[in-house]
Coordinates of C-alpha atoms in Angstrom, one line a residue:
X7 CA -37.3 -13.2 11.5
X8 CA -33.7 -12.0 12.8
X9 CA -31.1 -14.2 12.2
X10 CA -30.5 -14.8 15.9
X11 CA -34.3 -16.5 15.7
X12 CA -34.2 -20.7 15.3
X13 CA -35.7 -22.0 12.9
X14 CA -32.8 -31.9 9.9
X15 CA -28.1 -37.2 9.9
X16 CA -24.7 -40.0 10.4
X17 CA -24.8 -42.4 7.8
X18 CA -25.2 -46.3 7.4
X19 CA -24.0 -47.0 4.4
X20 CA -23.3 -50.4 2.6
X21 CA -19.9 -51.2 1.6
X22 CA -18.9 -48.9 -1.6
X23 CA -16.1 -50.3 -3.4
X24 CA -13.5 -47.5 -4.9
X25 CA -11.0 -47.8 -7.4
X26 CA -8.0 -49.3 -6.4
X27 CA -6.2 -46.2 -7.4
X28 CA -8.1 -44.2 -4.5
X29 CA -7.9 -46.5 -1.9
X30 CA -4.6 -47.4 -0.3
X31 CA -3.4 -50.2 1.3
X32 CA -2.8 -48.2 4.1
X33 CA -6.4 -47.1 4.4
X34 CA -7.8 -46.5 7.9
X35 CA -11.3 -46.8 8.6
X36 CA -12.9 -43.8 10.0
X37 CA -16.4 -44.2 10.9
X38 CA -18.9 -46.3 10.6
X39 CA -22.5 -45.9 11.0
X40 CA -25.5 -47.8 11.0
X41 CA -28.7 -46.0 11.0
X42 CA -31.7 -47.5 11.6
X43 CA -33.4 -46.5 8.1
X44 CA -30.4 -47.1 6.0
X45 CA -28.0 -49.7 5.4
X46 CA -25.1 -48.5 4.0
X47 CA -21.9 -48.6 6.2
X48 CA -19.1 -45.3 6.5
X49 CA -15.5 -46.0 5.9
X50 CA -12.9 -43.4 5.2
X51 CA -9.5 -43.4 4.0
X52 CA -6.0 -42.0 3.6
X53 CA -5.9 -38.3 4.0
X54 CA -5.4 -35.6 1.1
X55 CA -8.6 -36.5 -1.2
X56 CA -10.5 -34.0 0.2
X57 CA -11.1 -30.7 0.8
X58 CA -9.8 -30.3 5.1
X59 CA -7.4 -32.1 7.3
X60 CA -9.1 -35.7 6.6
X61 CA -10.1 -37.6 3.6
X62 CA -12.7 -39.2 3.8
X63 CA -14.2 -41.9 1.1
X64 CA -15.9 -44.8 1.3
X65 CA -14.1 -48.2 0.7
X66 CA -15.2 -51.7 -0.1
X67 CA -15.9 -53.9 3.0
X68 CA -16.5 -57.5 3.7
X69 CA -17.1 -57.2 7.7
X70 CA -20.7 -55.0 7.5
X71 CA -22.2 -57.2 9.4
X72 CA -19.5 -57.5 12.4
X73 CA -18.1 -53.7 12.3
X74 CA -21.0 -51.4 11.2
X75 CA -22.0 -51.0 14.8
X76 CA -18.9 -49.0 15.4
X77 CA -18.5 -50.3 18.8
X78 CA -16.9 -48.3 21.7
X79 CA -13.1 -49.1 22.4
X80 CA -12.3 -49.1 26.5
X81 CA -11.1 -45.6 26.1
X82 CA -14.6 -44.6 24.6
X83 CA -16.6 -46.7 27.1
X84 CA -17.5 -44.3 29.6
X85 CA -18.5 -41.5 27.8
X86 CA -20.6 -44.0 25.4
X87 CA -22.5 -45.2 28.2
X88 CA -23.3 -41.9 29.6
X89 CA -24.3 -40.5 25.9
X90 CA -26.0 -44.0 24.7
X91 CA -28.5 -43.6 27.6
X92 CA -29.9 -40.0 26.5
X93 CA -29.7 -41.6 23.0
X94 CA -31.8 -44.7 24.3
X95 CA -34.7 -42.5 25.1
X96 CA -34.3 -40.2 22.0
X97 CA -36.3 -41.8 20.0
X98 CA -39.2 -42.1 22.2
X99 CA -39.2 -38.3 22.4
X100 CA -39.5 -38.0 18.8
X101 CA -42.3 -40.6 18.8
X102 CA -44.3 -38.6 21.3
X103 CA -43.7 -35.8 19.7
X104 CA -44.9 -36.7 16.4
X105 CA -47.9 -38.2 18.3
X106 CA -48.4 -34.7 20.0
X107 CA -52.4 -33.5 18.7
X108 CA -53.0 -30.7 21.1
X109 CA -55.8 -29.8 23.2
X110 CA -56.9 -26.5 19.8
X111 CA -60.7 -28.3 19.8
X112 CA -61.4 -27.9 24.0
X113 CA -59.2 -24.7 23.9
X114 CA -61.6 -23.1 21.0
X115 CA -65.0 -24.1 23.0
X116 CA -63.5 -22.6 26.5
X117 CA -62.3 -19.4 25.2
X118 CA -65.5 -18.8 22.8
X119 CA -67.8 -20.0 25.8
X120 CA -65.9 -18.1 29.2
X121 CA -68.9 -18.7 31.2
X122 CA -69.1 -21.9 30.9
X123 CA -66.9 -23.6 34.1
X124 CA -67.6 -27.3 32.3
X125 CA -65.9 -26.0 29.4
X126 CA -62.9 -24.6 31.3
X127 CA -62.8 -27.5 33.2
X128 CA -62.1 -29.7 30.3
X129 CA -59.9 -27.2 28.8
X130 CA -57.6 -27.3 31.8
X131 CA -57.7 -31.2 32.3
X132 CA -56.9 -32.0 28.3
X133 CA -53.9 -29.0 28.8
X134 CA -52.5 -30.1 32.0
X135 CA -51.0 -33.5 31.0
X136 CA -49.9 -32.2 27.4
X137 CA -47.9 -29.3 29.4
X138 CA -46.2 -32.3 31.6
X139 CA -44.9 -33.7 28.2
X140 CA -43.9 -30.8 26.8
X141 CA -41.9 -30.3 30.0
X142 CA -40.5 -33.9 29.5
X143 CA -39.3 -32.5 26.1
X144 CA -37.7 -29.2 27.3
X145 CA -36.0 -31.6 30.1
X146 CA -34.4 -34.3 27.8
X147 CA -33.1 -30.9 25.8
X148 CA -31.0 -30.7 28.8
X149 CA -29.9 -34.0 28.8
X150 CA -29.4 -33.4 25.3
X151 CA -26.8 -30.5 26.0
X152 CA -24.8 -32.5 29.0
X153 CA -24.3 -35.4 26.2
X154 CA -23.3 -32.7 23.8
X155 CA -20.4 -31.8 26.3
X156 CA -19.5 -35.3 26.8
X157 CA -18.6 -36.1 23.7
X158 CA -17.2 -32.7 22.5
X159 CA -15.0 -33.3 25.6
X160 CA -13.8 -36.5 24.4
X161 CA -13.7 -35.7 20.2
X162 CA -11.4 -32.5 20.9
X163 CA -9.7 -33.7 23.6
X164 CA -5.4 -33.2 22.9
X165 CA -4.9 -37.0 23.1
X166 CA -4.0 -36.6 19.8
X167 CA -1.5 -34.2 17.2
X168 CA -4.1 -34.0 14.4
X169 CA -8.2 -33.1 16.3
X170 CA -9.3 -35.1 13.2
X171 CA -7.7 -38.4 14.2
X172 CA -10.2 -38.7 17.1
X173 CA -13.0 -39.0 14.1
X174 CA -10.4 -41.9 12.7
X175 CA -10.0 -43.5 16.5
X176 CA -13.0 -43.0 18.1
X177 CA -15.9 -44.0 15.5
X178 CA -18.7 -45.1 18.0
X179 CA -18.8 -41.2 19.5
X180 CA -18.9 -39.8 16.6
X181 CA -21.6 -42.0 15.5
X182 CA -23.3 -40.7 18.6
X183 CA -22.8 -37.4 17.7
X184 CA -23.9 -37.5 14.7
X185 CA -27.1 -39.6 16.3
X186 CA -27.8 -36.1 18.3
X187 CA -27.5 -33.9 15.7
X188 CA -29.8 -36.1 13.3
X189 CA -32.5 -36.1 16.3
X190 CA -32.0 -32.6 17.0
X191 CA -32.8 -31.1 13.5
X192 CA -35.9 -33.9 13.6
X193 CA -37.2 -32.4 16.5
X194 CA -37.2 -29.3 15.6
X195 CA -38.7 -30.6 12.4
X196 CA -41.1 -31.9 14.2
X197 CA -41.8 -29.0 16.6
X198 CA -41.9 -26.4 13.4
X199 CA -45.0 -27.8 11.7
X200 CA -47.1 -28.2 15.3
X201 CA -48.9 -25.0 16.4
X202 CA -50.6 -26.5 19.2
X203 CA -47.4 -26.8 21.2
X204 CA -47.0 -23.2 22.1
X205 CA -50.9 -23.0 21.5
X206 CA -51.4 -25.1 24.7
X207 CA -48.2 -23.9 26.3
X208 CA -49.9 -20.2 26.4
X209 CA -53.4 -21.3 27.4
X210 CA -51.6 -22.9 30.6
X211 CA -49.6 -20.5 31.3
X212 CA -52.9 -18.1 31.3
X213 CA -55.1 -19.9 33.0
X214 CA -52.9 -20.7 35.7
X215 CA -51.9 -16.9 36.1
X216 CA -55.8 -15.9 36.6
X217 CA -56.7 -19.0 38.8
X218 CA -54.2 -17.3 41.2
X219 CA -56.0 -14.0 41.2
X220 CA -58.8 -15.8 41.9
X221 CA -57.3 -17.8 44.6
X222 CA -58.4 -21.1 42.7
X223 CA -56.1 -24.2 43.6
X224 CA -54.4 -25.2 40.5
X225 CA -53.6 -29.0 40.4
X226 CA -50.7 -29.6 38.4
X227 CA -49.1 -25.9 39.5
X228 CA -46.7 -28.7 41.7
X229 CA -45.5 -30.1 38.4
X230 CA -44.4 -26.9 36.5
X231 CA -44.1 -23.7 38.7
X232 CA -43.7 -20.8 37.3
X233 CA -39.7 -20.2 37.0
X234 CA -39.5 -23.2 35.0
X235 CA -42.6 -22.4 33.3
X236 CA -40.5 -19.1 32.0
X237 CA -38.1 -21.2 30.8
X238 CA -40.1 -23.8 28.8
X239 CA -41.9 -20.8 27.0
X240 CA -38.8 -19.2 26.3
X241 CA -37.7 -22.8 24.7
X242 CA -40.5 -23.4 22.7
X243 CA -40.5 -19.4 21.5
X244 CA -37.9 -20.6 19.4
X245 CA -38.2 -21.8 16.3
X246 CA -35.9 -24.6 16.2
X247 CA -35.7 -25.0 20.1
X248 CA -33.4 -28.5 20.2
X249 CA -30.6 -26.3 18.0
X250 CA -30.6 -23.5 20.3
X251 CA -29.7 -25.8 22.9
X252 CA -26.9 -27.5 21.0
X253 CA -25.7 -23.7 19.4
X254 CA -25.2 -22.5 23.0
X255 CA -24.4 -25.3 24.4
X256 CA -21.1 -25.7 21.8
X257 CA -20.6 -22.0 22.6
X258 CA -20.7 -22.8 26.4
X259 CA -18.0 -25.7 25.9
X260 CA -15.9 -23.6 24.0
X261 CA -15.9 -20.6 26.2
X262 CA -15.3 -22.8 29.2
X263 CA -12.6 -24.7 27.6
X264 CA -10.1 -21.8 26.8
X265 CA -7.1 -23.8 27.2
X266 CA -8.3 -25.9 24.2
X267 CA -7.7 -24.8 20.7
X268 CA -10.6 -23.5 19.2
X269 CA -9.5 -25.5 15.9
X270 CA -10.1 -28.9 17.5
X271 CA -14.0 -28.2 17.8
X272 CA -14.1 -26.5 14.0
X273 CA -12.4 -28.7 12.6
X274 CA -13.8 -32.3 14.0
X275 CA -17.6 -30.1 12.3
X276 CA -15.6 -29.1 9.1
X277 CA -14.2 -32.6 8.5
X278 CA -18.0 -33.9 9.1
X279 CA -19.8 -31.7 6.7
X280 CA -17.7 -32.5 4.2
X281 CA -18.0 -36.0 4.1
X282 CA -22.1 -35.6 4.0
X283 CA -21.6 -33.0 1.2
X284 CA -19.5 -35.3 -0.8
X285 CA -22.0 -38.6 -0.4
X286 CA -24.5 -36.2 -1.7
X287 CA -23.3 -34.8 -4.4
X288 CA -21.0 -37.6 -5.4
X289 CA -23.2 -39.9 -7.7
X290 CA -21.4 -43.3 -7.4
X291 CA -22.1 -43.1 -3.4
X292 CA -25.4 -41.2 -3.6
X293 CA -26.4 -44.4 -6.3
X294 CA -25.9 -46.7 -3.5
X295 CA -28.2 -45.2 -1.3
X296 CA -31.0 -47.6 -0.4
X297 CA -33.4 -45.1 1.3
X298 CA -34.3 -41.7 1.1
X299 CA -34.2 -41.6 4.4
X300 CA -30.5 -42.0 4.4
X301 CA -30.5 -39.1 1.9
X302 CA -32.1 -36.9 4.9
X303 CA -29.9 -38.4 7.8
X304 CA -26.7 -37.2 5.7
X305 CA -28.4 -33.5 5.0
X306 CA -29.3 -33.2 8.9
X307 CA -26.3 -33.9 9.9
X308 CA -24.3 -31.5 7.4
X309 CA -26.5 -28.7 8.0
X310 CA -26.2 -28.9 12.1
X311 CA -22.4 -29.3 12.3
X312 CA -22.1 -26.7 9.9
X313 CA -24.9 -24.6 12.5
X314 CA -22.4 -25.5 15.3
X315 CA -19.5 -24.1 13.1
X316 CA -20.7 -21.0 12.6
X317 CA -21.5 -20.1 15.7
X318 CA -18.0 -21.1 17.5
X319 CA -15.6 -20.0 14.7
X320 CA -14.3 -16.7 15.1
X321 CA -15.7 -15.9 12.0
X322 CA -18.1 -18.4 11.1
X323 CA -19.3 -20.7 8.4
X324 CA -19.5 -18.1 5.6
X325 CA -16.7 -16.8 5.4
X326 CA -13.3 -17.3 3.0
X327 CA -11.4 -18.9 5.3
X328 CA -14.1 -21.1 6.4
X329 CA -12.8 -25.1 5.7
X330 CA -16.9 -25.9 5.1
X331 CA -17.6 -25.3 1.1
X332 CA -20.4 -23.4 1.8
X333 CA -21.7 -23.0 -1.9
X334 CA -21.3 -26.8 -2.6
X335 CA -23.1 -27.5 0.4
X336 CA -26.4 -25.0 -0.6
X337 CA -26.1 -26.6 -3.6
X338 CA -26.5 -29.8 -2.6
X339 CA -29.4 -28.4 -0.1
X340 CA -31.0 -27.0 -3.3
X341 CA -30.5 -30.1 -6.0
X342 CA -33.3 -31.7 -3.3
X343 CA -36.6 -31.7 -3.5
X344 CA -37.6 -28.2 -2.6
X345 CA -40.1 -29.6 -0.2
X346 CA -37.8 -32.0 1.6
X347 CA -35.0 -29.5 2.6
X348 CA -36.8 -26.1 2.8
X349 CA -37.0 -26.4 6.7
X350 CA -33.4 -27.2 6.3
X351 CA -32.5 -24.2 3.9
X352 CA -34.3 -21.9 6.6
X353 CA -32.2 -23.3 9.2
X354 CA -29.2 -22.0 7.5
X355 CA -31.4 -18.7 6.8
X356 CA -32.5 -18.0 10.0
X357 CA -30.1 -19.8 12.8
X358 CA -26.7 -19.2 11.6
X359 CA -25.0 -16.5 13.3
X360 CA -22.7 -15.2 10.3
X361 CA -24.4 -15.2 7.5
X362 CA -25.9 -11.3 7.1
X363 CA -22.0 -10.4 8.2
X364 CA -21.0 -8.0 5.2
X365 CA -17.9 -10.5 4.8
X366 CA -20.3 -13.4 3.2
X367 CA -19.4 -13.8 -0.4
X368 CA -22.6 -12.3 -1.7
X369 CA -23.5 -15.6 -4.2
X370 CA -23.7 -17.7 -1.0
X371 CA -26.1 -15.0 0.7
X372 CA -28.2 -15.1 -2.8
X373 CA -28.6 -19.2 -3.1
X374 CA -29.9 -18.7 0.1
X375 CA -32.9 -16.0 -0.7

């Protein structure tokens, strides 16, 4: 497939003492997340340690149980709220989603028996409820976006000199951030390894087109007509639908935000994929990880902020002046388990926007073949 085809994050973490010759007394603590599989806490600290316009390390804590829930400040509240309620019902989507069988066995029997009006009866009443939850799905992708623009509104916002400092200040949106970008690259997880999604979307979308030759009343036409049937296709065409959305939708926000510079978007995703990279590849924080599933959180999110780079820098992810280590991130990507980040490797394959520009260093284009 083309590169502009679609083919998955923040990090609880426990307190990770540093030595004292890292950690300032000045130290500010930058995020912290709690996510629900892990239990390890974020903290970041003076600038200058890293790669980027933020350091950020992890530094011992005795408040875990009173901080690590990163809560919103007044300032953050009403963009919180708006975001936490799309968050609320993320996981739900996710659930139904990995629930999701398909109507392949009724499907099979009515096409292979097309005389047979039992048959295409059941077909159409096991596809018919199926097609209003994958319309549930293409709707919260919406949602999805709008919370997107929310918080990109508030994280690059020129409240303050350095676009980093709102990841320093305001901790509980880019917890949610990172929340969406950890259910967006599950989703399309998710979606990836389930045929019968666009299997059943099709069969709909065929039946119902000869049921109107045939002047047949279709009972659940109401629910998805066929304008926003065109767009649900044209969603689930995709391969990693969910990161389409956010791609454009970052795009969108940029384009429509002129006045803002570019740099406070890049650089609020550059400063957040290199804090995954290094907990991944550093061993002393990747030791404390209690959960693989923490492991997976931390590669989502890397890999979709650096997604979102590419495709609002001028020049993208790939390229010299990039402030994302690309090789050090693939490298991380590849010291996993092959089968736990392929789906991951072909996002940065196939839904980057930069990477077959003849300006990518050609060792980054060959860790990725």
């Amino acid at each position: 497939p083309g590169n502009s085809d679609r083919k998955s994050l923040f990090f609880s973490f426990q307190p990770v003492p540093l030595a004292s010759s890292v950690v300032s007394s000045s130290s500010t603590p930058l995020f912290l997340y709690e996510h629900q599989e892990a239990d390890l806490c974020w903290r970041t600290v003076t600038r200058g340690h890293l790669p980027g316009r933020a350091s950020l390390l992890l530094t011992d804590s005795h408040t875990h149980s009173s901080t690590a829930d990163a809560q919103p400040t007044d300032a953050e509240r009403e963009v919180w709220d708006q975001v936490d309620v799309v968050l609320k019902d993320a996981k739900g989507i996710l659930d139904e989603l990995q629930a999701y069988k398909g109507a392949g066995q009724e499907i099979r029997e009515a096409i292979q028996n097309p005389s047979d009006e039992a048959l295409q009866e059941q077909a159409w009443a096991a596809v018919v409820p199926l097609v209003g939850r994958l319309k549930k799905f293409y709707e919260f992708s919406q949602r999805l976006e709008a919370a997107l623009h929310s918080l990109l509104g508030a994280l690059t916002s020129e409240s303050y000199d350095d676009p980093t400092q709102h990841l320093e200040r305001e901790q509980a949106l880019a917890k949610q951030f990172a929340e969406i970008l950890h259910f967006t690259l599950r989703f399309d997880e998710l979606k990836m390894t389930n045929p019968a999604i666009q299997n059943d979307f099709s069969y709909y979308r065929r039946t119902l087109s000869r049921m109107r030759i045939n002047n047949v009343p279709a009972e659940g036409e109401n629910e998805v007509n066929n304008e926003l049937a065109n767009r649900i296709s044209l969603f689930y065409a995709d391969a990693t639908p969910m990161l389409k959305t956010l791609s454009d939708g970052t795009t969108k926000f940029v384009s429509e935000n002129k006045n803002l510079p570019i740099e406070n978007t890049t650089d609020c995703l550059s400063t957040m994929a290199t804090v995954c990279k290094v907990m991944l590849e550093t061993p002393e924080y990747r030791s404390r990880f209690t959960s693989e599933e923490t492991v997976s959180f931390c590669l989502r999110v890397m890999v979709g902020v650096i997604i979102l780079y590419d495709y609002v820098h001028p020049v993208g992810a790939f390229a010299k002046s990039s402030k994302i280590d690309m090789k050090g991130c693939i490298k991380v990507l590849r010291d996993q388990p092959p089968n736990s980040v392929e789906g991951l490797l072909n996002a940065l394959r196939y839904t980057t926007k930069h990477l077959n520009d003849e300006s990518t260093n050609k060792t980054i284009k060959s860790m990725l073949q």
